[in-house]
Coordinates of C-alpha atoms and ligand atoms in Angstrom, one line a residue:
M1 CA 0.0 0.0 0.0
P2 CA 1.5 3.4 -0.9
T3 CA 2.5 5.9 1.8
L4 CA 2.8 9.7 1.7
F5 CA 6.5 9.3 1.2
D6 CA 6.5 7.1 -1.9
P7 CA 7.3 8.6 -5.3
V8 CA 4.5 9.1 -7.8
Q9 CA 4.2 10.1 -11.5
A10 CA 1.7 12.9 -12.3
G11 CA 1.7 13.3 -16.1
D12 CA 5.2 14.5 -17.0
L13 CA 6.0 15.3 -13.3
Q14 CA 8.1 12.7 -11.5
L15 CA 7.4 13.5 -7.8
A16 CA 9.6 12.4 -4.9
N17 CA 6.6 12.0 -2.5
R18 CA 2.9 12.6 -2.4
I19 CA 3.0 15.7 -0.2
V20 CA 2.1 18.9 -2.0
M21 CA 2.4 22.6 -0.9
A22 CA -1.1 24.1 -1.8
P23 CA -1.2 27.5 -3.5
L24 CA -1.0 30.3 -0.9
T25 CA -1.4 34.0 -1.6
R26 CA 1.1 36.1 0.5
N27 CA 0.9 39.6 -1.0
R28 CA 4.6 40.1 -1.0
S29 CA 5.2 41.0 -4.6
P30 CA 5.0 44.8 -5.1
N31 CA 4.3 45.7 -8.8
A32 CA 3.4 42.1 -9.3
I33 CA 7.2 41.1 -9.3
P34 CA 8.3 38.3 -7.0
R35 CA 11.3 39.5 -4.9
P36 CA 14.4 37.5 -4.0
I37 CA 12.9 36.6 -0.6
T38 CA 10.2 34.7 -2.5
A39 CA 12.9 32.4 -3.9
T40 CA 14.1 31.7 -0.3
Y41 CA 10.5 31.0 0.9
Y42 CA 9.8 28.4 -1.8
A43 CA 13.3 26.8 -1.7
Q44 CA 12.8 26.3 2.1
R45 CA 9.8 24.1 1.3
A46 CA 11.4 22.2 -1.7
T47 CA 11.2 18.8 0.1
A48 CA 7.5 18.7 -0.9
G49 CA 6.9 16.3 -3.8
L50 CA 5.4 19.4 -5.6
L51 CA 5.2 23.1 -4.8
I52 CA 2.2 25.0 -6.2
T53 CA 2.8 28.8 -6.2
E54 CA 0.5 31.3 -4.9
A55 CA -2.2 32.3 -7.4
T56 CA -0.5 34.4 -10.2
A57 CA -2.3 36.8 -12.5
I58 CA -2.3 35.9 -16.2
S59 CA -3.0 39.6 -17.2
H60 CA -3.4 43.0 -15.6
Q61 CA -7.2 42.5 -15.9
G62 CA -6.8 39.2 -13.9
Q63 CA -5.4 41.1 -10.9
G64 CA -7.6 41.3 -7.8
Y65 CA -5.4 42.0 -4.8
A66 CA -2.6 44.3 -3.9
D67 CA 1.0 43.0 -4.3
V68 CA 0.2 39.6 -5.9
P69 CA 2.5 38.4 -8.6
G70 CA 1.9 38.2 -12.4
L71 CA 3.1 36.1 -15.4
Y72 CA 2.6 38.7 -18.1
G73 CA 5.6 41.0 -17.8
T74 CA 9.4 40.5 -18.3
E75 CA 10.4 41.6 -14.8
Q76 CA 7.7 39.3 -13.3
L77 CA 9.1 36.4 -15.3
D78 CA 12.6 37.2 -14.3
G79 CA 11.5 37.2 -10.7
W80 CA 9.9 33.8 -11.1
K81 CA 13.0 32.5 -12.8
R82 CA 15.0 33.2 -9.6
V83 CA 12.3 31.2 -7.7
T84 CA 12.3 28.2 -10.0
E85 CA 16.1 28.1 -10.1
A86 CA 16.3 28.1 -6.3
V87 CA 13.7 25.4 -6.0
H88 CA 15.4 23.2 -8.6
Q89 CA 18.7 23.7 -6.9
A90 CA 17.1 22.5 -3.7
G91 CA 15.9 19.4 -5.5
G92 CA 12.2 20.4 -5.8
K93 CA 9.5 20.6 -8.4
I94 CA 7.3 23.7 -8.8
V95 CA 4.2 24.7 -10.9
T96 CA 2.5 28.1 -10.9
Q97 CA -1.2 28.7 -10.4
L98 CA -2.8 30.6 -13.3
W99 CA -5.2 33.2 -12.0
H100 CA -7.9 35.5 -13.3
V101 CA -10.0 36.8 -10.5
G102 CA -12.9 38.0 -12.6
R103 CA -15.3 40.0 -10.4
V104 CA -13.2 39.6 -7.2
S105 CA -11.3 42.8 -7.9
H106 CA -11.4 46.6 -7.5
T107 CA -11.3 49.4 -10.0
D108 CA -8.0 50.6 -8.3
L109 CA -6.3 47.4 -9.5
Q110 CA -7.7 47.3 -13.0
P111 CA -6.3 48.7 -16.3
D112 CA -7.4 52.4 -16.6
H113 CA -9.4 52.0 -13.3
G114 CA -12.1 50.1 -15.3
A115 CA -14.8 47.8 -13.9
P116 CA -13.6 44.2 -13.2
V117 CA -15.0 41.7 -15.6
A118 CA -17.3 38.7 -14.9
P119 CA -19.8 36.4 -16.7
S120 CA -22.6 38.6 -15.5
A121 CA -22.9 42.0 -13.9
I122 CA -23.5 40.6 -10.4
A123 CA -21.3 41.9 -7.5
A124 CA -19.5 39.4 -5.2
K125 CA -20.3 40.1 -1.6
T126 CA -16.7 39.7 -0.6
K127 CA -13.6 41.8 0.1
T128 CA -10.3 42.3 -1.6
V129 CA -7.1 43.7 -0.2
L130 CA -5.8 47.1 -1.3
I131 CA -2.7 48.9 0.1
K132 CA -3.7 52.3 1.4
D133 CA -0.9 54.6 2.8
G134 CA 1.3 51.5 3.0
V135 CA -1.3 49.5 5.1
P136 CA -3.1 46.4 3.7
T137 CA -6.8 47.3 3.9
F138 CA -9.8 45.0 3.3
T139 CA -12.1 46.7 0.8
E140 CA -15.5 45.7 -0.9
T141 CA -15.0 44.5 -4.4
S142 CA -16.2 46.7 -7.2
M143 CA -19.4 46.2 -9.4
P144 CA -18.2 44.1 -12.4
R145 CA -19.3 44.4 -16.0
A146 CA -20.5 41.4 -18.0
L147 CA -17.9 40.2 -20.6
D148 CA -18.9 40.5 -24.2
A149 CA -18.6 37.1 -25.9
A150 CA -16.2 38.6 -28.3
E151 CA -13.7 39.3 -25.4
I152 CA -13.6 35.7 -24.3
P153 CA -11.1 34.4 -26.9
G154 CA -8.6 37.1 -25.8
I155 CA -8.8 35.9 -22.2
V156 CA -8.4 32.2 -23.2
H157 CA -5.3 33.4 -25.2
D158 CA -4.0 35.1 -22.0
Y159 CA -4.1 31.8 -20.1
A160 CA -2.2 30.0 -22.9
A161 CA 0.4 32.8 -23.1
A162 CA 0.9 32.8 -19.4
A163 CA 1.4 29.0 -19.4
R164 CA 3.9 29.3 -22.2
N165 CA 5.7 32.1 -20.4
A166 CA 5.7 30.1 -17.1
V167 CA 7.3 27.0 -18.6
Q168 CA 9.5 28.4 -21.4
T169 CA 10.7 31.7 -19.8
A170 CA 10.3 31.3 -16.1
G171 CA 11.4 27.7 -15.9
F172 CA 8.3 26.2 -14.1
D173 CA 7.8 22.4 -14.3
G174 CA 4.1 23.1 -15.2
V175 CA 1.0 25.1 -14.3
E176 CA -2.1 24.7 -12.3
I177 CA -5.3 26.3 -13.8
H178 CA -7.1 28.0 -10.9
A179 CA -10.7 27.0 -11.5
A180 CA -11.7 27.2 -7.8
N181 CA -12.7 29.6 -5.0
G182 CA -15.1 31.8 -6.8
Y183 CA -12.7 33.3 -9.3
L184 CA -13.4 33.8 -13.1
I185 CA -13.6 30.2 -14.2
D186 CA -15.7 29.2 -11.1
Q187 CA -17.9 32.3 -11.8
F188 CA -18.6 30.9 -15.3
L189 CA -19.3 27.4 -13.9
K190 CA -21.8 28.3 -11.2
D191 CA -25.3 29.6 -11.7
G192 CA -25.1 31.9 -8.7
A193 CA -22.7 34.1 -10.7
N194 CA -23.4 33.2 -14.3
Q195 CA -26.8 34.3 -15.7
R196 CA -25.7 34.6 -19.3
T197 CA -28.1 33.7 -22.1
D198 CA -25.4 33.0 -24.8
D199 CA -23.3 29.9 -25.4
Y200 CA -21.5 30.5 -22.1
G201 CA -24.5 30.4 -19.8
G202 CA -27.6 28.4 -18.9
S203 CA -27.0 24.7 -19.4
I204 CA -24.1 22.8 -17.6
E205 CA -22.5 22.3 -21.0
N206 CA -22.5 26.1 -21.7
R207 CA -21.3 27.1 -18.2
A208 CA -18.4 24.6 -18.5
R209 CA -17.4 25.9 -21.9
F210 CA -15.1 28.6 -20.7
L211 CA -13.2 26.2 -18.4
L212 CA -12.8 23.7 -21.2
E213 CA -11.7 26.3 -23.7
V214 CA -9.1 27.5 -21.3
T215 CA -7.9 24.0 -20.4
R216 CA -7.6 22.9 -24.0
A217 CA -5.7 26.1 -24.9
V218 CA -3.2 25.6 -22.0
V219 CA -2.8 21.9 -22.9
D220 CA -2.1 22.9 -26.6
A221 CA 0.4 25.5 -25.4
I222 CA 2.6 23.3 -23.1
G223 CA 1.3 19.7 -23.2
G224 CA -1.3 18.1 -20.9
G225 CA 1.3 16.3 -18.9
K226 CA 2.4 19.7 -17.4
V227 CA -1.1 20.9 -16.6
G228 CA -3.1 20.5 -13.4
I229 CA -6.5 22.0 -12.5
R230 CA -8.0 23.0 -9.2
L231 CA -11.7 22.7 -8.6
S232 CA -13.8 23.5 -5.5
P233 CA -17.3 22.1 -6.1
V234 CA -19.0 23.5 -3.1
T235 CA -16.9 26.1 -1.5
P236 CA -18.7 29.4 -0.6
A237 CA -15.4 31.3 -0.9
N238 CA -15.9 34.7 -2.6
D239 CA -19.7 34.5 -2.5
I240 CA -20.0 31.6 -5.1
V241 CA -22.7 29.0 -5.2
D242 CA -24.3 26.6 -7.6
S243 CA -27.7 25.1 -7.4
H244 CA -26.7 21.6 -8.5
P245 CA -22.9 21.1 -8.1
Q246 CA -22.8 17.3 -8.4
P247 CA -24.0 17.0 -12.0
L248 CA -22.0 20.1 -12.9
F249 CA -18.7 18.8 -11.6
D250 CA -19.3 15.2 -12.8
Y251 CA -19.7 16.7 -16.3
V252 CA -16.6 18.8 -15.9
V253 CA -14.3 15.9 -14.9
R254 CA -15.7 13.7 -17.6
Q255 CA -14.8 16.3 -20.2
L256 CA -11.3 16.7 -18.6
A257 CA -10.7 13.0 -18.7
P258 CA -9.4 12.8 -22.3
L259 CA -7.0 15.8 -22.0
G260 CA -4.1 13.9 -20.5
L261 CA -3.7 16.2 -17.5
A262 CA -1.0 15.8 -14.9
Y263 CA -3.3 16.1 -11.9
V264 CA -6.8 17.1 -10.8
H265 CA -6.9 19.0 -7.5
I266 CA -10.0 19.0 -5.5
I267 CA -10.8 21.2 -2.5
E268 CA -13.3 19.2 -0.3
G269 CA -15.8 21.4 1.4
A270 CA -15.3 25.1 2.3
T271 CA -11.8 26.3 1.5
G272 CA -10.0 26.7 4.9
G273 CA -13.3 25.7 6.7
P274 CA -15.5 22.6 7.3
R275 CA -14.8 19.6 5.0
E276 CA -18.5 18.9 4.9
L277 CA -21.3 21.4 4.4
E278 CA -24.8 20.5 5.5
D279 CA -26.5 22.8 3.0
R280 CA -24.1 21.8 0.2
P281 CA -23.7 18.0 0.2
F282 CA -21.2 16.6 -2.3
D283 CA -20.0 13.0 -3.1
Y284 CA -16.2 13.2 -3.9
D285 CA -15.9 9.5 -4.5
A286 CA -18.6 9.7 -7.1
L287 CA -16.6 12.6 -8.7
K288 CA -13.4 10.6 -8.9
T289 CA -15.3 7.6 -10.2
A290 CA -16.9 9.7 -12.9
Y291 CA -13.4 10.9 -14.0
R292 CA -11.8 7.4 -14.0
A293 CA -14.8 5.8 -15.7
A294 CA -14.3 8.4 -18.5
G295 CA -10.7 7.2 -18.9
G296 CA -9.0 10.0 -16.9
Q297 CA -5.6 9.0 -15.7
A298 CA -4.3 12.1 -14.0
A299 CA -3.1 12.0 -10.4
W300 CA -5.9 12.7 -8.0
M301 CA -5.0 15.5 -5.5
V302 CA -7.1 16.3 -2.4
N303 CA -7.0 19.3 -0.1
N304 CA -8.6 21.0 2.9
G305 CA -8.0 20.4 6.5
Y306 CA -5.7 17.4 6.2
D307 CA -3.8 16.4 9.2
Q308 CA -1.4 13.4 9.3
P309 CA -3.9 10.6 10.0
L310 CA -6.4 11.9 7.4
A311 CA -3.6 12.3 4.8
E312 CA -2.2 8.8 5.4
T313 CA -5.7 7.3 5.1
A314 CA -6.4 9.2 1.9
V315 CA -3.2 7.9 0.2
Q316 CA -3.9 4.3 1.5
E317 CA -7.4 4.5 0.0
G318 CA -6.2 5.6 -3.4
D319 CA -5.8 9.3 -3.6
D320 CA -2.4 10.1 -5.2
L321 CA -1.5 13.4 -3.7
V322 CA -2.4 15.4 -0.6
A323 CA -2.0 19.2 -0.6
F324 CA -1.3 21.1 2.6
G325 CA -1.9 24.8 2.8
R326 CA -1.6 26.5 6.2
P327 CA 0.7 23.7 7.6
F328 CA 3.2 24.5 4.9
I329 CA 3.2 28.2 5.7
A330 CA 4.2 27.5 9.3
N331 CA 6.4 24.4 8.7
P332 CA 9.0 24.7 5.9
D333 CA 10.1 21.1 6.8
L334 CA 6.6 19.7 6.9
V335 CA 7.7 16.6 5.0
R336 CA 10.3 15.7 7.7
R337 CA 7.8 16.5 10.4
L338 CA 5.3 14.1 8.8
R339 CA 7.9 11.4 8.4
E340 CA 9.0 11.7 12.0
G341 CA 5.6 12.3 13.5
A342 CA 7.0 15.6 14.9
P343 CA 4.7 18.4 16.2
W344 CA 3.8 21.3 13.8
N345 CA 4.6 25.0 14.4
A346 CA 1.5 27.1 15.0
L347 CA 0.4 29.5 12.2
D348 CA 0.8 33.3 12.8
K349 CA -2.4 34.7 11.2
A350 CA -1.2 38.3 11.5
T351 CA 1.6 37.8 9.0
L352 CA -0.3 35.9 6.3
Y353 CA -0.8 38.8 3.9
G354 CA 1.9 41.4 3.1
G355 CA 5.0 42.4 4.9
G356 CA 8.5 40.9 4.7
E357 CA 10.3 37.9 6.1
K358 CA 8.4 37.8 9.4
G359 CA 5.9 34.9 9.2
Y360 CA 7.3 34.1 5.7
T361 CA 10.9 32.8 5.8
D362 CA 11.5 32.8 9.5
Y363 CA 9.5 29.8 10.7
P364 CA 11.8 27.4 12.5
T365 CA 12.8 23.9 11.2
L366 CA 13.5 20.9 13.4
A367 CA 17.0 20.9 14.8
Ligands
LIG1 C1 -3.0 32.7 3.4 C2 -3.8 31.8 2.4 C3 -3.7 32.1 1.0 C4 -4.3 31.3 0.1 N1 -4.1 31.5 -1.2 C5 -4.7 30.7 -2.2 C6 -4.3 30.8 -3.6 O1 -3.6 31.7 -4.0 N2 -4.9 30.0 -4.4 C7 -5.8 29.0 -4.0 O2 -6.2 28.2 -4.9 N3 -6.0 28.8 -2.7 C8 -5.5 29.6 -1.8 N4 -5.7 29.4 -0.4 C9 -6.4 28.1 0.0 C10 -5.4 27.0 0.3 O3 -4.7 26.6 -0.9 C11 -6.0 25.8 0.9 O4 -7.0 25.3 0.0 C12 -6.7 26.0 2.2 O5 -5.7 26.7 3.1 C13 -7.1 24.7 2.9 O6 -6.0 23.8 3.0 P1 -5.3 23.6 4.5 O7 -6.4 23.2 5.4 O8 -4.3 22.6 4.3 O9 -4.7 24.9 4.9 C14 -5.1 30.2 0.5 C15 -5.2 29.9 1.9 C16 -4.6 30.7 2.8 C17 -4.7 30.4 4.3

């Protein structure tokens, strides 16, 4: 029976173990450029089988928070190159998370201070972070405008270009498409945010169209074996909801099955919250069965609230990879701690977003 510490193949990615660092936004990249300290942060965690970077904007329009990094400018890619080199030198593997926030943004962060874009002109009841007078400040998101169908191919192109930049210029081992947590792709998927009446709204097939166009374009750009995708069927994060998530996501994974992806990454329950939601029941085994029955061979990655026993059980019962988020912020040597059954450092919530090395690169490792 496999353990967390056994190697595994995920598409083109040969991983030393089944322990993954989940994507974690840290708001420490002014002007969207990763700084040298970010290379230190990721290299410290390179014993994970796979590192997934914090969500990284594919375009200026895809930005939704202050000081998050991008993949669309030369200096941004140079900054990331420093990161991938440091991780590879430390023996790790790293993919970057491709992000377009859609409506979860603010006019202050958008090109020409325009409205954020979304499938429909429905505001998200959620907050973003702006920096005001040097201080990170939670601020209501702005009213979005509905995308014209003619604009959609340009955004699909931005995803593919960012994937190409990530692999060919910045040296990433692959990319993860961020289709979770109420951002643009999730907004298209779910009927709480998508009320379009064209080919991108209404039926499940129509609402999944944008996700599938993006995924196929990214696969065409860099090859399916370097592409993962993150889905969150029932999370309420960023004010997102769907009336019938099971058939929606069963359809999505069946369509993903033939694309030869490296991995499928599922957030079970509310991101960072309960793993089961009374008002949003969901059968994750049925989802995986639907994917495998359609011929999908990607590694199956699970996340949300995993501790050591839960993670060990998941791998024994057939999940291929377990992603840890908050534990990896506080424990750069999480892999060793899991191996030795050592206690975990506590998370300092005050230093999650913004700032410098405090709460970023200064968490202690085991002696
Ligand atoms: C500080 C912080 C930043 C996060 N940033 C991202 C992100 O950029 N992309 C994403 O998909 N999820 C993000 N998440 C969600 C985590 O990837 C993960 O799903 C969540 O923390 C639950 O996993 P855990 O219980 O192992 O922490 C973030 C969570 C935290 C706490």
